[in-house]
Amino acid sequence: MKALLYILNPAQRLGAALITSLVAFALLEWLFHSGQAYQQNLSLYLVPPSSEAWLGTDPFGRSLMARLGAAIRLSLLLSLFCVLTSALLGMALGVWAAWQGGWVDRCLNLVVNILMALPGLILILLLAALAPGSFIVLYFAISLVLWVEYYRVVRAQTRVAVTSAPMESSRQLGFGRWYLFRRHIWPSIRASVLTLAAFGAANSILALASLGFIYVGLKPPTAELGLMVVELLPYYEEAPWALLQPLTAIFILVLGFNLLAGKIR
Amino acid sequence: MRQILVNRLIQALMVAWGVGTLTFIFMRSLPGDMAYRIAAGRYGQDNVNAAAADMVRAELGLDQPVLSAYFTWLTDLLQGNLGVSLISGAPVFQEVQHQLSHSLLLAAVALLISALIALPIGIACGMRTGGWFDRSLLAVSALLRAQPVFVVGLLLILAFAVHIPLLPVAGYGTASHLVLPAFSLALVLAAVSSRVIRDSTQTVVQSDYYQFSRVKGLPAAPTFQRHGLRNLSVPVIAFLGVQLITLIEGIVMIESLFAWPGIGHALAHAIFSRDIPMIQGAALMMGLLFVILNTLIDLACHWADPRGQLA
C-alpha cells in the first residue's frame, strides 16, 4: 500500500483522496446513518439541510443523505464489477490472441470490430432496451463495451513482449506459460491496464448516470445519481442545494477516477 | 484510398447486422402476444381485435419460424425497408430522414464551435507549455472532462436560460434554440481536443526542422504557416476519429435534454416507449452517421499526410 502511494504523482494522489472520501461517505452512511433511502414522509417536503437531516430531504420527504449514500454505493459497485469483468476478460483474450496468433487472433479481431462499429453508448442503450431497469443487463452491457479497450492495448503490447529476446530465452530454458506471463508479459502491460481500469471506472459511472438521466436506465424509486438529477431538477427554484448534491457526487467520482488514471491519452 | 472505402463499407454492413440482430431479439423477447400488443399500440386499446392482430402478425412475419423471420428481417433492413413506427404509424425511413437533418445541423455547428474554441487555445498553450495560461486551461479542461455532457448542458441552461434569461431553455425553431445545445457539445469536445492540439503543437514547435527554420531567419508567422500548421494537423485530425464517439454519444444526451428533434432524441424516446422499428431505424442511422463521419476523417488524414497511405 505504501509502495503504491509512492509511485503516484500528486494529481493521482488527489484523485485517490477524492475517491477514498466518497467511499468513506458511502460506507459510513450505510453503517451509521438511520435515514431510509425509500421511506417517504410527505410532511417533510424539501426540508433544507439542518442538524437533523444533514443533507435535507427530497420532495417525497426521503432523506437525501440516505439516497446519496445508496446512489454512490450503487455507482461504485457497478464500476467495480464492470472494471473487474472487462479488465480480466480483455486481458485474457488480448494475451491469448497475441500469443496464439492465427485463427484465434482473427476471430477475436472480428468480434472486436463488430463491437466497435457502433459507438459504445448506443450499444449500451440497445441492450438496456431489452430489459429496462435491470442492473444485471446494464452491468453486462457496460462491460461488453469496456473490455474491447483492454483487449486492443494488451494485444498490441503482448505481441511485442512475445517476440522479444528475453522471453524467447526464457521459453528455450523451458519455463512454463504462467511464469512467462508473470515475468515478461504482465510487467509490460501492467501500467496500461491500471490506467484503463481507472478510465473504465469513470466511464461506467458516466454511462449509468447518463442512462438514468434519459430515463432508459434503472427505474425509480432506485436511488441512482442520474435519476436523482432528473427528480430534483423541477425543484431547482425552491431547492438548488438539493440538485447540487447528485451533481457534485458525479463530478467528484469522475474527476477522482480521471485524476487517478493520470495523464490524458 | 480504395482500401479505406472498402473497410468502411464493411463496417457499415456490420452496423446494419448488429442493429438488426439486436432489435430482432428485442422483438422476439417481448412478453405476451406481440402482434396483439403492436396492434393495440397502433389502433388504440379499444379498437383492437383478433383480425387486426392477425394482420399485424402476417405483416411483421411473426407467424414464421425464427430463422426465416430473421432472414426476412435482415433482407428488409438491407433494402432500406424499416417498417412503420408502432406509435405514430408513419414510415420509419421518412421519420429518421427528417430527424437526421436536425442532428447533422447540431453536430456540424457543435464541431465548428469546438474548433473555434480549441484551435486558438490549443495552439496558444502549445507554443508556451508550462506557462500560467497553459496550466489554468489544463485545470479548466480537467474540470469540464469530469462532467457528463448532460450536466454541462444543464449548467448552461441554469445560467443562460433561467438566471439570465437570454436564450430558450429547450425546443426547436429559431437559431437561438441551437445556441445552448451546440455550445454544450462544443465545450465537452473542446475540453479534450484543445489538449491534443496543444501536445501536437508542442511537438512540432520543439522539433529540429521548426527550430532550424527560425534560426535561418524566417519570422515566426511564416514559419508557423509553412512548417507548423500542416504537421500539427495530422494527429489532430486522427484524434477527431476518437472524438466522434463523444460527439455521437453527446448527441443522444444533449438532444434528449434540450428536446431537440434529432435522431438521438428519437432513439431515447423509442426505447422508452418500446417502439421497436423506430429503435432500429434510429440506431441504424446513428451507426451509419458514425461510419460516414469516420470515412470523412480517414480521407482527411489521407489528404493531410500522404506519406502514411493508411495500410
Coordinates of C-alpha atoms in Angstrom, one line a residue:
Chain A
M1 CA 0.0 0.0 0.0
K2 CA 2.8 2.3 0.9
A3 CA 4.6 1.4 -2.3
L4 CA 1.5 2.2 -4.2
L5 CA 1.3 5.7 -2.7
Y6 CA 5.0 6.2 -3.5
I7 CA 4.5 5.7 -7.3
L8 CA 1.5 8.0 -7.6
N9 CA 2.1 11.6 -8.7
P10 CA 0.4 14.5 -6.9
A11 CA -2.6 14.6 -9.2
Q12 CA -3.1 10.9 -8.8
R13 CA -2.9 11.2 -5.0
L14 CA -5.6 13.9 -5.2
G15 CA -7.7 11.6 -7.3
A16 CA -7.2 8.7 -4.8
A17 CA -8.1 11.1 -1.9
L18 CA -11.3 12.1 -3.6
I19 CA -12.4 8.5 -4.3
T20 CA -11.4 7.5 -0.8
S21 CA -13.5 10.2 0.8
L22 CA -16.6 9.3 -1.3
V23 CA -16.1 5.6 -0.4
A24 CA -15.8 6.6 3.2
F25 CA -19.0 8.7 3.0
A26 CA -20.9 5.8 1.3
L27 CA -19.7 3.3 3.9
L28 CA -20.2 5.4 7.0
E29 CA -23.7 6.4 5.8
W30 CA -24.5 2.7 5.3
L31 CA -23.2 1.7 8.7
F32 CA -24.3 4.6 11.0
H33 CA -27.0 6.7 9.3
S34 CA -30.5 5.8 10.3
G35 CA -32.2 7.5 7.4
Q36 CA -34.1 5.5 4.8
A37 CA -33.5 5.9 1.0
Y38 CA -37.0 4.7 0.1
Q39 CA -39.1 5.7 3.1
Q40 CA -41.4 8.6 2.2
N41 CA -42.7 11.1 4.6
L42 CA -44.7 13.7 2.8
S43 CA -44.8 16.1 5.7
L44 CA -41.0 16.6 5.3
Y45 CA -41.3 18.2 1.9
L46 CA -37.9 19.6 0.8
V47 CA -36.6 20.3 4.3
P48 CA -33.3 22.2 3.9
P49 CA -30.1 20.8 5.4
S50 CA -30.2 21.0 9.2
S51 CA -28.7 19.4 12.3
E52 CA -31.4 16.7 12.0
A53 CA -31.2 16.0 8.3
W54 CA -27.7 16.9 7.3
L55 CA -28.4 17.0 3.6
G56 CA -32.1 17.8 3.7
T57 CA -34.9 15.8 2.2
D58 CA -36.3 15.4 -1.3
P59 CA -39.9 16.3 -2.4
F60 CA -41.2 13.0 -1.0
G61 CA -39.5 13.6 2.3
R62 CA -36.9 10.9 1.7
S63 CA -33.6 11.5 3.4
L64 CA -31.2 12.9 0.8
M65 CA -28.2 11.7 2.7
A66 CA -29.5 8.1 2.6
R67 CA -30.3 8.4 -1.1
L68 CA -27.0 9.9 -1.9
G69 CA -25.2 7.2 0.0
A70 CA -27.2 4.5 -1.7
A71 CA -26.6 6.1 -5.1
I72 CA -22.9 6.4 -4.6
R73 CA -22.6 2.8 -3.4
L74 CA -24.6 1.7 -6.5
S75 CA -22.3 3.6 -8.8
L76 CA -19.1 2.4 -7.2
L77 CA -20.3 -1.2 -7.1
L78 CA -21.3 -1.1 -10.7
S79 CA -18.0 0.4 -11.8
L80 CA -16.1 -2.1 -9.6
F81 CA -17.9 -5.1 -11.2
C82 CA -17.6 -3.6 -14.7
V83 CA -13.9 -2.9 -14.4
L84 CA -13.0 -6.3 -12.9
T85 CA -15.0 -8.1 -15.6
S86 CA -13.8 -6.1 -18.5
A87 CA -10.2 -6.0 -17.4
L88 CA -10.0 -9.7 -16.8
L89 CA -11.8 -10.6 -20.0
G90 CA -9.9 -8.1 -22.1
M91 CA -6.5 -9.1 -20.7
A92 CA -7.1 -12.8 -21.0
L93 CA -8.4 -12.6 -24.6
G94 CA -5.7 -10.0 -25.5
V95 CA -2.9 -12.2 -24.3
W96 CA -4.4 -15.2 -25.8
A97 CA -4.8 -13.5 -29.3
A98 CA -1.3 -12.2 -29.3
W99 CA 0.3 -15.3 -28.0
Q100 CA -1.6 -17.8 -30.1
G101 CA -1.9 -15.7 -33.3
G102 CA -3.6 -17.5 -36.3
W103 CA -7.3 -18.1 -36.3
V104 CA -7.8 -17.2 -32.6
D105 CA -6.4 -13.7 -33.3
R106 CA -8.5 -13.3 -36.5
C107 CA -11.8 -14.4 -34.8
L108 CA -11.3 -12.2 -31.8
N109 CA -10.4 -9.2 -34.1
L110 CA -13.7 -9.8 -36.0
V111 CA -15.7 -9.8 -32.7
V112 CA -13.9 -6.6 -31.6
N113 CA -14.6 -4.9 -35.0
I114 CA -18.2 -5.7 -34.8
L115 CA -18.4 -4.3 -31.2
M116 CA -16.5 -1.1 -32.3
A117 CA -18.7 -0.5 -35.3
L118 CA -21.2 1.2 -33.0
P119 CA -20.5 4.0 -30.5
G120 CA -20.4 2.4 -27.0
L121 CA -23.4 4.3 -25.6
I122 CA -25.6 3.3 -28.5
L123 CA -24.8 -0.4 -27.9
I124 CA -25.5 0.0 -24.2
L125 CA -28.8 1.8 -25.0
L126 CA -29.9 -1.0 -27.3
L127 CA -29.0 -3.7 -24.7
A128 CA -30.7 -1.7 -21.9
A129 CA -33.8 -1.5 -24.0
L130 CA -34.0 -5.3 -24.0
A131 CA -34.6 -5.4 -20.2
P132 CA -35.5 -2.0 -18.9
G133 CA -34.4 -1.3 -15.3
S134 CA -32.2 -4.3 -14.9
F135 CA -28.9 -3.8 -13.1
I136 CA -27.5 -7.1 -14.5
V137 CA -28.2 -6.1 -18.1
L138 CA -26.6 -2.7 -17.6
Y139 CA -23.5 -4.3 -16.0
F140 CA -23.3 -6.8 -18.9
A141 CA -23.7 -4.0 -21.5
I142 CA -21.1 -1.7 -20.0
S143 CA -18.6 -4.5 -19.5
L144 CA -19.2 -5.6 -23.1
V145 CA -18.3 -2.1 -24.3
L146 CA -15.3 -1.7 -22.0
W147 CA -13.4 -4.9 -22.5
V148 CA -12.6 -4.0 -26.1
E149 CA -10.2 -1.3 -25.0
Y150 CA -8.2 -3.6 -22.8
Y151 CA -8.1 -6.2 -25.5
R152 CA -6.6 -3.9 -28.1
V153 CA -4.0 -2.4 -25.8
V154 CA -3.0 -5.7 -24.2
R155 CA -2.8 -7.5 -27.5
A156 CA -0.6 -4.8 -29.1
Q157 CA 1.8 -4.8 -26.1
T158 CA 1.8 -8.6 -25.7
R159 CA 2.8 -9.0 -29.3
V160 CA 6.0 -7.0 -28.6
A161 CA 6.7 -8.9 -25.5
V162 CA 6.1 -12.3 -27.0
T163 CA 8.7 -11.8 -29.8
S164 CA 11.3 -10.1 -27.5
A165 CA 14.6 -11.8 -26.9
P166 CA 14.3 -12.1 -23.1
M167 CA 11.0 -14.0 -23.4
E168 CA 12.4 -16.2 -26.2
S169 CA 15.3 -17.1 -23.9
S170 CA 13.0 -17.9 -21.0
R171 CA 11.0 -20.1 -23.3
Q172 CA 14.0 -22.0 -24.5
L173 CA 15.1 -22.5 -20.9
G174 CA 11.8 -24.4 -20.5
F175 CA 9.8 -22.1 -18.2
G176 CA 6.1 -22.6 -18.1
R177 CA 3.4 -20.4 -19.6
W178 CA 2.4 -18.9 -16.2
Y179 CA 6.0 -18.0 -15.4
L180 CA 6.4 -16.4 -18.9
F181 CA 3.2 -14.4 -18.4
R182 CA 4.2 -13.1 -14.9
R183 CA 7.8 -12.4 -15.7
H184 CA 7.6 -11.0 -19.2
I185 CA 4.0 -10.0 -20.2
W186 CA 2.5 -8.7 -17.1
P187 CA 5.2 -6.1 -16.4
S188 CA 4.8 -4.7 -19.9
I189 CA 1.0 -4.4 -19.7
R190 CA 0.6 -3.5 -16.0
A191 CA 0.7 0.3 -16.3
S192 CA -1.7 0.5 -19.2
V193 CA -4.1 -1.9 -17.6
L194 CA -4.2 0.1 -14.4
T195 CA -4.7 3.4 -16.4
L196 CA -7.5 1.8 -18.4
A197 CA -9.1 0.5 -15.2
A198 CA -9.3 4.0 -13.8
F199 CA -10.8 5.4 -17.0
G200 CA -13.2 2.4 -17.2
A201 CA -14.5 3.1 -13.7
A202 CA -15.1 6.8 -14.7
N203 CA -16.8 5.7 -17.9
S204 CA -19.1 3.2 -16.3
I205 CA -20.2 5.7 -13.7
L206 CA -20.9 8.2 -16.5
A207 CA -22.8 5.6 -18.5
L208 CA -25.0 4.7 -15.6
A209 CA -25.8 8.3 -14.7
S210 CA -26.4 9.2 -18.4
L211 CA -28.8 6.3 -18.9
G212 CA -30.6 7.3 -15.7
F213 CA -30.8 10.8 -16.9
I214 CA -32.6 10.0 -20.2
Y215 CA -34.8 7.5 -18.4
V216 CA -33.7 4.3 -20.0
G217 CA -31.5 3.0 -17.2
L218 CA -32.6 2.0 -13.8
K219 CA -36.2 2.9 -12.8
P220 CA -37.5 5.0 -9.9
P221 CA -37.6 4.8 -7.0
T222 CA -34.0 3.5 -7.2
A223 CA -31.5 5.9 -5.7
E224 CA -29.2 6.5 -8.7
L225 CA -27.2 9.6 -9.4
G226 CA -28.6 10.3 -12.9
L227 CA -32.2 9.6 -11.8
M228 CA -31.7 11.9 -8.8
V229 CA -30.7 14.7 -11.1
V230 CA -34.0 14.3 -13.1
E231 CA -36.1 14.0 -10.0
L232 CA -34.6 17.1 -8.3
L233 CA -34.4 19.3 -11.4
P234 CA -38.0 20.5 -11.3
Y235 CA -37.4 21.8 -7.8
Y236 CA -34.4 23.8 -8.7
E237 CA -36.0 27.1 -7.9
E238 CA -37.0 26.0 -4.4
A239 CA -34.1 23.9 -3.5
P240 CA -30.9 24.4 -5.6
W241 CA -29.0 22.8 -2.8
A242 CA -30.8 19.5 -3.4
L243 CA -30.0 19.4 -7.2
L244 CA -26.4 20.3 -6.4
Q245 CA -25.9 17.1 -4.3
P246 CA -26.1 14.4 -7.1
L247 CA -24.3 16.7 -9.5
T248 CA -21.4 17.1 -7.0
A249 CA -21.2 13.4 -6.4
I250 CA -21.0 12.6 -10.1
F251 CA -18.4 15.3 -10.5
I252 CA -16.2 14.1 -7.7
L253 CA -16.4 10.5 -8.7
V254 CA -15.5 11.1 -12.3
L255 CA -12.8 13.7 -11.5
G256 CA -11.3 11.3 -9.0
F257 CA -11.0 8.4 -11.4
N258 CA -9.8 10.7 -14.2
L259 CA -7.0 12.1 -12.0
L260 CA -6.1 8.6 -10.8
A261 CA -5.8 7.5 -14.4
G262 CA -3.0 10.0 -14.8
K263 CA -2.0 11.9 -17.9
I264 CA -4.7 12.1 -20.6
R265 CA -4.0 9.9 -23.5
Chain B
M1 CA -7.9 5.1 -50.8
R2 CA -10.0 2.3 -52.1
Q3 CA -9.0 0.3 -49.1
I4 CA -10.4 3.0 -46.8
L5 CA -13.7 2.9 -48.5
V6 CA -13.9 -0.9 -48.6
N7 CA -13.1 -1.1 -44.9
R8 CA -15.7 1.5 -44.0
L9 CA -18.3 -0.3 -46.2
I10 CA -17.7 -3.5 -44.3
Q11 CA -18.1 -1.5 -41.0
A12 CA -21.4 -0.1 -42.3
L13 CA -22.6 -3.7 -43.0
M14 CA -21.6 -4.7 -39.5
V15 CA -23.6 -1.9 -38.0
A16 CA -26.6 -2.9 -40.0
W17 CA -26.3 -6.5 -39.0
G18 CA -25.6 -5.7 -35.3
V19 CA -28.5 -3.3 -35.0
G20 CA -30.8 -5.6 -37.0
T21 CA -30.0 -8.6 -34.9
L22 CA -30.4 -6.8 -31.6
T23 CA -33.7 -5.4 -32.5
F24 CA -34.8 -8.7 -33.8
I25 CA -34.0 -10.4 -30.5
F26 CA -35.8 -7.5 -28.8
M27 CA -38.9 -8.1 -31.0
R28 CA -39.0 -11.8 -30.2
S29 CA -38.4 -11.3 -26.5
L30 CA -41.4 -9.1 -25.8
P31 CA -43.7 -10.8 -23.4
G32 CA -47.3 -11.7 -24.4
D33 CA -48.8 -11.8 -27.9
M34 CA -46.5 -9.4 -29.7
A35 CA -48.9 -8.9 -32.6
Y36 CA -51.7 -8.0 -30.3
R37 CA -49.6 -5.5 -28.4
I38 CA -48.4 -3.9 -31.6
A39 CA -51.9 -3.7 -33.0
A40 CA -53.0 -2.1 -29.7
G41 CA -50.2 0.4 -29.9
R42 CA -51.2 1.2 -33.5
Y43 CA -55.0 1.3 -33.4
G44 CA -55.7 2.1 -29.8
Q45 CA -56.5 -0.3 -27.0
D46 CA -60.3 -0.2 -27.7
N47 CA -60.2 -0.8 -31.5
V48 CA -58.0 -3.9 -31.5
N49 CA -59.5 -7.3 -32.3
A50 CA -58.1 -10.7 -33.4
A51 CA -58.3 -9.7 -37.1
A52 CA -56.2 -6.7 -36.6
A53 CA -53.7 -8.8 -34.6
D54 CA -53.6 -11.4 -37.4
M55 CA -53.0 -8.7 -39.9
V56 CA -50.0 -7.3 -37.9
R57 CA -48.8 -10.9 -37.4
A58 CA -48.7 -11.5 -41.1
E59 CA -47.2 -8.1 -41.9
L60 CA -44.3 -8.4 -39.5
G61 CA -43.8 -12.1 -40.1
L62 CA -44.5 -13.0 -36.5
D63 CA -46.1 -16.3 -37.6
Q64 CA -42.9 -17.6 -39.3
P65 CA -40.3 -19.8 -37.7
V66 CA -37.5 -17.9 -36.0
L67 CA -34.8 -18.4 -38.6
S68 CA -36.8 -17.5 -41.7
A69 CA -38.2 -14.5 -39.8
Y70 CA -34.7 -13.4 -39.0
F71 CA -33.7 -13.6 -42.7
T72 CA -36.7 -11.7 -43.8
W73 CA -36.0 -9.1 -41.1
L74 CA -32.4 -8.7 -42.3
T75 CA -33.2 -8.5 -46.0
D76 CA -35.9 -5.9 -45.3
L77 CA -33.3 -4.0 -43.4
L78 CA -30.7 -4.1 -46.2
Q79 CA -33.3 -2.9 -48.7
G80 CA -34.0 0.1 -46.5
N81 CA -37.4 -1.2 -45.6
L82 CA -37.5 -0.2 -42.0
G83 CA -41.2 -0.7 -41.4
V84 CA -43.6 1.8 -39.7
S85 CA -43.4 3.3 -36.3
L86 CA -45.6 1.5 -33.8
I87 CA -46.5 4.8 -32.2
S88 CA -47.0 7.3 -34.9
G89 CA -47.8 4.9 -37.7
A90 CA -45.5 6.9 -40.1
P91 CA -42.8 5.1 -42.1
V92 CA -39.7 4.9 -40.1
F93 CA -37.5 5.8 -43.0
Q94 CA -39.3 9.1 -43.5
E95 CA -39.1 9.9 -39.8
V96 CA -35.4 9.2 -39.4
Q97 CA -34.5 11.1 -42.6
H98 CA -36.2 14.1 -41.1
Q99 CA -34.5 13.7 -37.7
L100 CA -31.2 13.1 -39.2
S101 CA -31.1 16.5 -40.8
H102 CA -31.7 18.1 -37.4
S103 CA -28.9 16.0 -35.9
L104 CA -26.5 16.8 -38.7
L105 CA -27.1 20.5 -38.2
L106 CA -26.5 20.3 -34.4
A107 CA -23.3 18.2 -35.0
A108 CA -21.9 20.5 -37.6
V109 CA -22.5 23.6 -35.6
A110 CA -21.0 22.0 -32.4
L111 CA -17.9 20.8 -34.3
L112 CA -17.4 24.2 -35.8
I113 CA -17.7 26.0 -32.4
S114 CA -15.4 23.4 -30.8
A115 CA -12.8 24.0 -33.5
L116 CA -13.1 27.8 -33.0
I117 CA -12.5 27.3 -29.2
A118 CA -10.0 24.6 -29.3
L119 CA -7.7 25.6 -32.1
P120 CA -6.6 29.1 -30.9
I121 CA -6.4 27.9 -27.2
G122 CA -4.6 24.7 -28.1
I123 CA -2.0 26.4 -30.3
A124 CA -1.5 29.2 -27.8
C125 CA -0.9 26.7 -25.0
G126 CA 1.4 24.5 -27.1
M127 CA 3.6 27.5 -28.1
R128 CA 4.3 28.2 -24.4
T129 CA 3.8 25.0 -22.5
G130 CA 4.1 25.2 -18.7
G131 CA 3.1 28.9 -18.6
W132 CA 0.2 30.1 -16.4
F133 CA -2.2 30.2 -19.4
D134 CA -1.4 26.5 -20.2
R135 CA -1.8 25.4 -16.6
S136 CA -5.0 27.2 -16.0
L137 CA -6.5 25.8 -19.1
L138 CA -5.4 22.3 -18.1
A139 CA -7.4 22.8 -14.9
V140 CA -10.4 24.1 -16.9
S141 CA -10.2 21.1 -19.2
A142 CA -9.9 18.6 -16.4
L143 CA -13.0 20.1 -14.7
L144 CA -15.0 20.0 -17.9
R145 CA -14.0 16.4 -18.6
A146 CA -15.2 15.4 -15.1
Q147 CA -18.8 16.4 -16.1
P148 CA -21.1 14.2 -18.0
V149 CA -22.2 16.2 -21.1
F150 CA -25.8 16.4 -19.8
V151 CA -24.5 18.2 -16.7
V152 CA -22.7 20.8 -18.8
G153 CA -25.9 21.3 -20.7
L154 CA -27.9 21.6 -17.5
L155 CA -25.5 24.1 -16.0
L156 CA -25.7 26.2 -19.2
I157 CA -29.5 26.1 -19.1
L158 CA -29.5 27.2 -15.5
A159 CA -27.0 30.0 -16.2
F160 CA -28.2 31.4 -19.6
A161 CA -31.9 30.5 -19.7
V162 CA -33.0 30.6 -16.1
H163 CA -30.8 33.1 -14.2
I164 CA -30.0 35.3 -17.1
P165 CA -33.0 34.7 -19.5
L166 CA -31.1 35.2 -22.7
L167 CA -31.9 32.0 -24.5
P168 CA -34.7 29.5 -24.7
V169 CA -34.5 26.6 -22.3
A170 CA -35.2 23.9 -24.8
G171 CA -37.0 23.2 -28.1
Y172 CA -36.5 23.8 -31.8
G173 CA -37.3 26.6 -34.1
T174 CA -35.2 29.7 -34.2
A175 CA -31.5 30.0 -34.4
S176 CA -31.4 30.9 -30.7
H177 CA -32.7 27.4 -29.9
L178 CA -29.5 26.0 -31.3
V179 CA -27.1 28.0 -29.2
L180 CA -27.2 26.2 -25.9
P181 CA -27.2 22.6 -27.2
A182 CA -24.4 23.3 -29.7
F183 CA -22.3 25.1 -27.0
S184 CA -22.7 22.2 -24.5
L185 CA -21.4 19.7 -27.1
A186 CA -18.7 22.1 -28.2
L187 CA -17.4 22.7 -24.7
V188 CA -17.1 19.0 -24.0
L189 CA -15.4 18.3 -27.3
A190 CA -13.0 21.3 -27.0
A191 CA -12.0 20.3 -23.4
V192 CA -10.3 17.3 -24.9
S193 CA -9.3 18.4 -28.3
S194 CA -7.6 21.6 -27.1
R195 CA -5.2 19.4 -25.1
V196 CA -4.5 17.2 -28.2
I197 CA -3.8 20.3 -30.3
R198 CA -1.6 21.6 -27.5
D199 CA 0.5 18.5 -27.4
S200 CA 0.7 18.3 -31.2
T201 CA 1.8 22.0 -31.4
Q202 CA 4.4 21.4 -28.7
T203 CA 5.9 18.5 -30.6
V204 CA 6.1 20.5 -33.9
V205 CA 7.4 23.7 -32.3
Q206 CA 10.2 21.9 -30.5
S207 CA 11.2 19.8 -33.5
D208 CA 14.5 20.3 -35.3
Y209 CA 13.1 21.4 -38.6
Y210 CA 11.0 24.1 -36.9
Q211 CA 13.9 25.4 -34.8
F212 CA 16.1 25.4 -37.9
S213 CA 13.6 27.4 -39.8
R214 CA 13.6 30.1 -37.1
V215 CA 17.4 30.0 -36.8
K216 CA 17.9 30.5 -40.5
G217 CA 15.9 33.8 -40.1
L218 CA 12.3 33.0 -41.2
P219 CA 10.0 35.1 -38.9
A220 CA 7.6 33.4 -36.6
A221 CA 4.4 33.8 -38.6
P222 CA 5.6 32.3 -41.9
T223 CA 7.4 29.5 -40.0
F224 CA 4.2 28.6 -38.4
Q225 CA 2.3 28.8 -41.6
R226 CA 4.8 26.8 -43.7
H227 CA 6.1 24.2 -41.2
G228 CA 3.7 24.3 -38.3
L229 CA 0.1 24.1 -39.4
R230 CA 0.0 21.0 -41.6
N231 CA 2.3 19.0 -39.4
L232 CA 0.4 19.7 -36.2
S233 CA -2.9 18.9 -38.0
V234 CA -2.2 15.3 -38.7
P235 CA -2.5 13.9 -35.2
V236 CA -5.4 16.3 -34.5
I237 CA -7.4 15.0 -37.5
A238 CA -6.7 11.4 -36.4
F239 CA -7.9 12.3 -32.9
L240 CA -11.2 13.6 -34.4
G241 CA -12.0 9.9 -35.0
V242 CA -11.8 9.2 -31.3
Q243 CA -13.9 12.3 -30.6
L244 CA -16.6 11.1 -32.9
I245 CA -17.7 8.7 -30.2
T246 CA -18.0 11.5 -27.8
L247 CA -19.9 13.5 -30.4
I248 CA -22.4 10.8 -31.2
E249 CA -23.0 9.9 -27.5
G250 CA -23.2 13.5 -26.7
I251 CA -25.9 14.0 -29.4
V252 CA -28.1 11.4 -27.7
M253 CA -27.8 13.1 -24.3
I254 CA -28.0 16.7 -25.4
E255 CA -30.9 16.2 -27.8
S256 CA -32.8 14.5 -25.0
L257 CA -32.0 17.3 -22.6
F258 CA -32.9 20.1 -25.0
A259 CA -35.8 18.3 -26.7
W260 CA -34.0 18.8 -30.0
P261 CA -36.0 16.8 -32.6
G262 CA -33.0 14.8 -33.8
I263 CA -32.1 11.2 -34.1
G264 CA -30.7 10.8 -30.6
H265 CA -33.8 12.1 -29.0
A266 CA -35.8 9.8 -31.2
L267 CA -33.7 6.8 -30.1
A268 CA -34.1 7.6 -26.4
H269 CA -37.8 8.2 -26.9
A270 CA -38.3 5.0 -28.9
I271 CA -36.5 2.9 -26.3
F272 CA -38.7 4.5 -23.6
S273 CA -41.9 3.7 -25.5
R274 CA -40.6 0.3 -26.8
D275 CA -41.2 1.3 -30.4
I276 CA -39.0 -1.4 -32.0
P277 CA -39.0 -0.3 -35.7
M278 CA -38.1 3.3 -34.5
I279 CA -35.4 1.9 -32.3
Q280 CA -34.0 0.0 -35.2
G281 CA -34.2 2.9 -37.6
A282 CA -32.7 5.5 -35.2
A283 CA -29.9 3.2 -34.0
L284 CA -29.1 2.3 -37.6
M285 CA -28.9 6.0 -38.6
M286 CA -26.7 6.8 -35.7
G287 CA -24.4 3.9 -36.6
L288 CA -24.3 5.0 -40.2
L289 CA -23.7 8.6 -39.3
F290 CA -20.7 7.3 -37.2
V291 CA -19.4 5.3 -40.2
I292 CA -19.8 8.2 -42.7
L293 CA -18.0 10.7 -40.4
N294 CA -15.2 8.2 -39.8
T295 CA -14.8 7.8 -43.5
L296 CA -14.5 11.5 -44.0
I297 CA -11.9 11.7 -41.2
D298 CA -9.9 8.8 -42.9
L299 CA -10.0 10.7 -46.1
A300 CA -8.9 13.9 -44.4
C301 CA -5.9 12.1 -42.8
H302 CA -5.0 10.7 -46.2
W303 CA -5.1 14.2 -47.7
A304 CA -3.1 15.9 -44.9
D305 CA -0.4 13.2 -44.6
P306 CA 0.0 11.3 -47.9
R307 CA 3.2 9.7 -46.5
G308 CA 1.3 7.1 -44.4
Q309 CA -1.0 5.9 -47.2
L310 CA -3.0 4.2 -44.5
A311 CA -2.5 0.4 -44.7

